[in-house]
Tab-separated table of C-alpha atoms in Angstrom:
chain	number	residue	atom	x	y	z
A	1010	UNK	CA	25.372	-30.863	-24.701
A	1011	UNK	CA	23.231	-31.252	-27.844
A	1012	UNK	CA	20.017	-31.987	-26.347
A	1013	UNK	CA	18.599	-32.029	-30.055
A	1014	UNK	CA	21.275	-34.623	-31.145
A	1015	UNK	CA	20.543	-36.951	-28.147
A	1016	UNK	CA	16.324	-36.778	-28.472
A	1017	UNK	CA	17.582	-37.989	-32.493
A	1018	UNK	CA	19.202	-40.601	-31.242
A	1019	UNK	CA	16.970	-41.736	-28.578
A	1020	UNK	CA	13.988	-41.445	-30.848
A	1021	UNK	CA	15.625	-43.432	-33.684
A	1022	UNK	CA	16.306	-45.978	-30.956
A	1023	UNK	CA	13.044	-46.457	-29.634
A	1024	UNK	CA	11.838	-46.515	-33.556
A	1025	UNK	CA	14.390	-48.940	-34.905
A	1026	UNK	CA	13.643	-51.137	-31.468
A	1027	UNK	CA	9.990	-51.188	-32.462
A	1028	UNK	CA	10.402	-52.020	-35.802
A	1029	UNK	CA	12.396	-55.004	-35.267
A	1030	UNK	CA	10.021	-56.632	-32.779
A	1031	UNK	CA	8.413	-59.649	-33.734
A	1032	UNK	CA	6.059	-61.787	-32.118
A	1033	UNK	CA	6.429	-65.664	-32.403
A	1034	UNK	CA	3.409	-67.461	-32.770
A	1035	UNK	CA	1.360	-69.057	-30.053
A	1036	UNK	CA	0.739	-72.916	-29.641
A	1037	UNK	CA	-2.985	-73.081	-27.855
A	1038	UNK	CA	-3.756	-76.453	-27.170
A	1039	UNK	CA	-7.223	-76.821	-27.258
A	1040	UNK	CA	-8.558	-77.948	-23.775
A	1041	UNK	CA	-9.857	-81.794	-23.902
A	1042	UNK	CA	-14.124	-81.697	-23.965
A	1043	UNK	CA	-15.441	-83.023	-21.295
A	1044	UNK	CA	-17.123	-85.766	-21.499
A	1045	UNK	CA	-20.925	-85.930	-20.338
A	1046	UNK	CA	-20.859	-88.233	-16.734
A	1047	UNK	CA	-23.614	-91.159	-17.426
A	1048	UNK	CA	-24.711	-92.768	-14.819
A	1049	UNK	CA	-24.286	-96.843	-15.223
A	1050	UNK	CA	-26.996	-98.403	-13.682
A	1051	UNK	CA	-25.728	-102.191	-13.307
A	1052	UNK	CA	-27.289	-104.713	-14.550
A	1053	UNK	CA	-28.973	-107.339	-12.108
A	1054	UNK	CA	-29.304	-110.844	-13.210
A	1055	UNK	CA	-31.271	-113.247	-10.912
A	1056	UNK	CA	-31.829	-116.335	-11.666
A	1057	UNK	CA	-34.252	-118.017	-9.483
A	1058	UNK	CA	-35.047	-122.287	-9.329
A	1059	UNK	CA	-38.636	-123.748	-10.442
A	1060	UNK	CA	-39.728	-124.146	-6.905
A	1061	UNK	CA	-38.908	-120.489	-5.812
A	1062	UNK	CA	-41.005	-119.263	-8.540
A	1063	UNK	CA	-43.476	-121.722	-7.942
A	1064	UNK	CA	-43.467	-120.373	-4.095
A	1065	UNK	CA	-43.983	-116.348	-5.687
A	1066	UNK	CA	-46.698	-117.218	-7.580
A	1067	UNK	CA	-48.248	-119.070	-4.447
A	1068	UNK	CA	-47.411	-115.706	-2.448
A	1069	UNK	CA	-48.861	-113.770	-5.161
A	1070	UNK	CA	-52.170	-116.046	-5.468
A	1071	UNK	CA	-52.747	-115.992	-1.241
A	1072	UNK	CA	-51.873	-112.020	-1.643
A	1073	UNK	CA	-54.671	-111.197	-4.333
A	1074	UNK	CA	-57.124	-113.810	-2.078
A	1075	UNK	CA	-56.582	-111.941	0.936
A	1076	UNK	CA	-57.240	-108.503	-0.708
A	1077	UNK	CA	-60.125	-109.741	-2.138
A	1078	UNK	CA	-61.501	-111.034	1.514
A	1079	UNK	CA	-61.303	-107.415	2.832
A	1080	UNK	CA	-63.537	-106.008	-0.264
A	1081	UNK	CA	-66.300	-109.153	-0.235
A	1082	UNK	CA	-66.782	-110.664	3.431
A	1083	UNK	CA	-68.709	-113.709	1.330
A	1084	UNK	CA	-65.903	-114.210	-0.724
A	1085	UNK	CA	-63.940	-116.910	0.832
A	1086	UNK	CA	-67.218	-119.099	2.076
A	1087	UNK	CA	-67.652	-118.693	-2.157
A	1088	UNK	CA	-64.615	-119.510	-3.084
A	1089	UNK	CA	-63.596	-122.623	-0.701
A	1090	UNK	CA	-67.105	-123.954	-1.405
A	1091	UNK	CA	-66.124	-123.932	-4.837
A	1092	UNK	CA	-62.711	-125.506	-4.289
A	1093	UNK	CA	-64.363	-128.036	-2.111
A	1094	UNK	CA	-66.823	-128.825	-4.406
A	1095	UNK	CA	-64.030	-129.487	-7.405
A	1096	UNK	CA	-62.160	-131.635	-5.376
A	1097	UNK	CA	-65.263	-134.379	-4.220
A	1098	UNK	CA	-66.371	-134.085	-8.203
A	1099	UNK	CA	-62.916	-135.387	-9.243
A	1100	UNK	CA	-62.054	-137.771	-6.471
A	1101	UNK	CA	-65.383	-139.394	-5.895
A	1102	UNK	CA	-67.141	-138.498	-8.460
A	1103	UNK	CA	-67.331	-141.805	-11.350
A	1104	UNK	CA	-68.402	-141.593	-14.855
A	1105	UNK	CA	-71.697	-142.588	-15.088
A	1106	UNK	CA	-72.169	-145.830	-17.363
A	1107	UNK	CA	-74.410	-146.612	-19.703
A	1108	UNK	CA	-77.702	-148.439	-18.106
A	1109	UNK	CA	-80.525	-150.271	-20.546
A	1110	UNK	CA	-83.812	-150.750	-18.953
A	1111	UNK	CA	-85.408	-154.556	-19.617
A	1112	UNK	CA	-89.168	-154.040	-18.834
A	1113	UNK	CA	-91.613	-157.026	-19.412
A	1114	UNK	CA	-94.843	-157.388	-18.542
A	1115	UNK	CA	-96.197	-159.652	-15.410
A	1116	UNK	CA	-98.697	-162.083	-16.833
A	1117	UNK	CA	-102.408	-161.662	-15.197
A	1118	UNK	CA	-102.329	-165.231	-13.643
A	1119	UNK	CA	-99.293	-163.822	-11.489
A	1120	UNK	CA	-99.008	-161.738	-8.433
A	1121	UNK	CA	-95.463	-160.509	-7.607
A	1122	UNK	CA	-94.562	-161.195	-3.469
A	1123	UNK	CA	-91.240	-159.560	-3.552
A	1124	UNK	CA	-87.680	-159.699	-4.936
A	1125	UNK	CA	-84.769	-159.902	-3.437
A	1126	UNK	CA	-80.854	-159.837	-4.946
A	1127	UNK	CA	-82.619	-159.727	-8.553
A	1128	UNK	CA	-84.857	-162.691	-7.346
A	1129	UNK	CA	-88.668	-162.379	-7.980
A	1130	UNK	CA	-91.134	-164.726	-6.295
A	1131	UNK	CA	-94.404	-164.810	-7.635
A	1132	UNK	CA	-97.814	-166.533	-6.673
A	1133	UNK	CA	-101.549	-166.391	-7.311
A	1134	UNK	CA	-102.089	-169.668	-9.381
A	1135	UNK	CA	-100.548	-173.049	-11.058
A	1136	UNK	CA	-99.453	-172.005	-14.304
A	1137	UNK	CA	-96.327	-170.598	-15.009
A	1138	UNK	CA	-96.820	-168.099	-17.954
A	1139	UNK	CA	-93.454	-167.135	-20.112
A	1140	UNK	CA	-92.604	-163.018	-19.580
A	1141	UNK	CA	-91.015	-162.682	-22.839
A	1142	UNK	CA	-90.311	-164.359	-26.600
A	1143	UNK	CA	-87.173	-166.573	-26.771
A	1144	UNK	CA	-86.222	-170.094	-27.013
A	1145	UNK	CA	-85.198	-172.541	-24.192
A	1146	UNK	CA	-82.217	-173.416	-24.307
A	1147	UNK	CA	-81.703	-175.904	-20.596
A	1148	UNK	CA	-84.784	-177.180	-18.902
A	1149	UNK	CA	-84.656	-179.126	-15.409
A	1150	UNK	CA	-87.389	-180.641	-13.426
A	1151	UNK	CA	-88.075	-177.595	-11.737
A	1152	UNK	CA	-86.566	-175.212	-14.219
A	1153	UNK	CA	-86.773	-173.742	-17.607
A	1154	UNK	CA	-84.299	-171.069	-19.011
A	1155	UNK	CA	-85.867	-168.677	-21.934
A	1156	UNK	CA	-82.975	-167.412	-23.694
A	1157	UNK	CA	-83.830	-163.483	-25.340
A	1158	UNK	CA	-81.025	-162.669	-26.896
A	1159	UNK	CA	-77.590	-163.743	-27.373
A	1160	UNK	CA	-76.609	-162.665	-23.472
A	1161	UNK	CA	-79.516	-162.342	-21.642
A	1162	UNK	CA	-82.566	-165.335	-20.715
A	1163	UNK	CA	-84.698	-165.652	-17.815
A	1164	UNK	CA	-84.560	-168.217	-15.513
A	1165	UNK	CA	-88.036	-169.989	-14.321
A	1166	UNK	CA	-87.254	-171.932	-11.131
A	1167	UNK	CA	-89.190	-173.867	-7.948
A	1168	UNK	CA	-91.756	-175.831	-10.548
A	1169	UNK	CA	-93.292	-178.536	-10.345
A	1170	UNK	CA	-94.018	-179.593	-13.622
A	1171	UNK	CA	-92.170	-178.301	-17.035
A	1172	UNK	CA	-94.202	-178.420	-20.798
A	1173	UNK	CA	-91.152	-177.160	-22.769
A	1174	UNK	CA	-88.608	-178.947	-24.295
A	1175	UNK	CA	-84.818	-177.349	-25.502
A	1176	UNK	CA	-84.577	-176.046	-28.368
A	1177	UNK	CA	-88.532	-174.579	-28.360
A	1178	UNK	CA	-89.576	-171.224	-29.241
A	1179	UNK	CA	-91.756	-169.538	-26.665
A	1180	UNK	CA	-93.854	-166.010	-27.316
A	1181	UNK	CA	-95.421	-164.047	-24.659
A	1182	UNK	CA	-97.938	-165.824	-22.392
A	1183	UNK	CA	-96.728	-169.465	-23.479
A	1184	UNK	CA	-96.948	-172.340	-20.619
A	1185	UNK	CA	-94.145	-173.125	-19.653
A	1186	UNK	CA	-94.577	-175.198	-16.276
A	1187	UNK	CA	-96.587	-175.467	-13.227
A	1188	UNK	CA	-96.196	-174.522	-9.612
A	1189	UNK	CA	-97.060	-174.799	-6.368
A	1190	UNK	CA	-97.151	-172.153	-3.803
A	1191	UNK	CA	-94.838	-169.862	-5.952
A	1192	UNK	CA	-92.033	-169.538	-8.696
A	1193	UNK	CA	-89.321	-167.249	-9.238
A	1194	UNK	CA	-88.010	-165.856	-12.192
A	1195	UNK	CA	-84.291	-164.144	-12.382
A	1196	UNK	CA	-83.098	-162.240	-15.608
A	1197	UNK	CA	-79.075	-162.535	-16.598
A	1198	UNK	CA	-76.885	-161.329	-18.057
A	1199	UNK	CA	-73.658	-163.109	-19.611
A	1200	UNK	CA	-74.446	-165.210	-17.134
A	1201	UNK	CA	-74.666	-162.974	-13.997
A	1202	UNK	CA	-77.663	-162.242	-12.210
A	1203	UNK	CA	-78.975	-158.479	-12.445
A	1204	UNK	CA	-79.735	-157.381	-9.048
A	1205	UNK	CA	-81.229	-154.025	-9.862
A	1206	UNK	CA	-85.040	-154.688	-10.351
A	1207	UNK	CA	-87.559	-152.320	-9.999
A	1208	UNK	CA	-91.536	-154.549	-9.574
A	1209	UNK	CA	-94.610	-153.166	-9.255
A	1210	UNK	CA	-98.064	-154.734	-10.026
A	1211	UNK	CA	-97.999	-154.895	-13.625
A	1212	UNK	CA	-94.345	-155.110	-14.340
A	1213	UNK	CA	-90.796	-156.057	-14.005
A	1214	UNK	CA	-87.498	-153.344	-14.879
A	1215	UNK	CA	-84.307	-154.713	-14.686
A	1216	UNK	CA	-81.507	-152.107	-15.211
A	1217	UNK	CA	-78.456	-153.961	-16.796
């Protein structure tokens, strides 16, 4: 056998076979990115009344109060004295109103006894002196009323005799009347009787 002939023939093979090889072309698909895992926290939505918040805020208030009674042991005796307080200032406590003084002066002839529901009773001779300026405006047979203003007169009662007529214009000191015993005088007001006198020696306050 040709040995040379078949190596030829073999070699031209194994050439021609190598030749005629192709490759086809490759498809990769690209692998799909993965996507980053997040972690969705959900969302809570509460919605809570007016009277459960009110009730927090309560829990909240009693929960900062109690803290505070472990760090100052005076605390709460400060703080419900405070409270307390508040409370009798806006229940009980009234505006005050406004309060004019009427002062006049006792004249010398007269000694004041006492008074009692606005009703001073004087003694210590016969004539009944006027306290203030004013004009009478009603006269009795045992009283004279001094008007000093518009809303407020005095009222000179239990006399004897009267020396005034209505309509007369008195000053300080003027005889009025006579007495026996003792007269009382009375200051109004609009036509109500002030109670709240203050007397001493020398002088009559009423506080109207």
């Amino acid at each position: 056998m040709d040995f040379d002939g078949v190596n030829s023939i073999v070699c031209d093979a194994e050439e021609n076979d190598w030749l005629d090889v192709s490759y086809s072309e490759r498809n990769y698909v690209a692998e799909p990115e993965r996507k980053k895992s997040r972690l969705k926290i959900p969302k809570i939505n509460i919605k809570l009344s007016k009277p459960v918040k009110i009730a927090i805020v309560a829990v909240l208030c009693v929960a900062i109060l109690a803290a505070l009674l472990f760090i100052d042991g005076n605390f709460a005796s400060d703080v419900f004295q405070t409270a307390k307080a508040a409370v009798v200032s806006s229940v009980f406590d009234k505006p005050e109103q406004d309060v004019t003084a009427q002062t006049v002066a006792i004249p010398a002839n007269a000694n004041l006894v006492d008074v009692v529901d606005g009703v001073a009773t004087f003694d210590g001779g016969r004539a009944t002196l006027s306290f203030t300026a004013g004009k009478v405006t009603q006269v009795t047979d045992t009283s004279v009323i001094v008007a000093i203003d518009d809303t407020t007169c005095i009222t000179y009662d239990n006399l004897t005799g009267v020396y005034v007529s209505v309509g007369d214009t008195v000053s300080v000191n003027s005889l009025i009347g006579k007495y026996d015993g003792t007269f009382t005088a009375t200051l109004s007001v609009a036509g109500e009787t002030v109670k709240d006198v203050i007397g001493s020696e020398s002088q009559l306050t009423w506080y109207v």
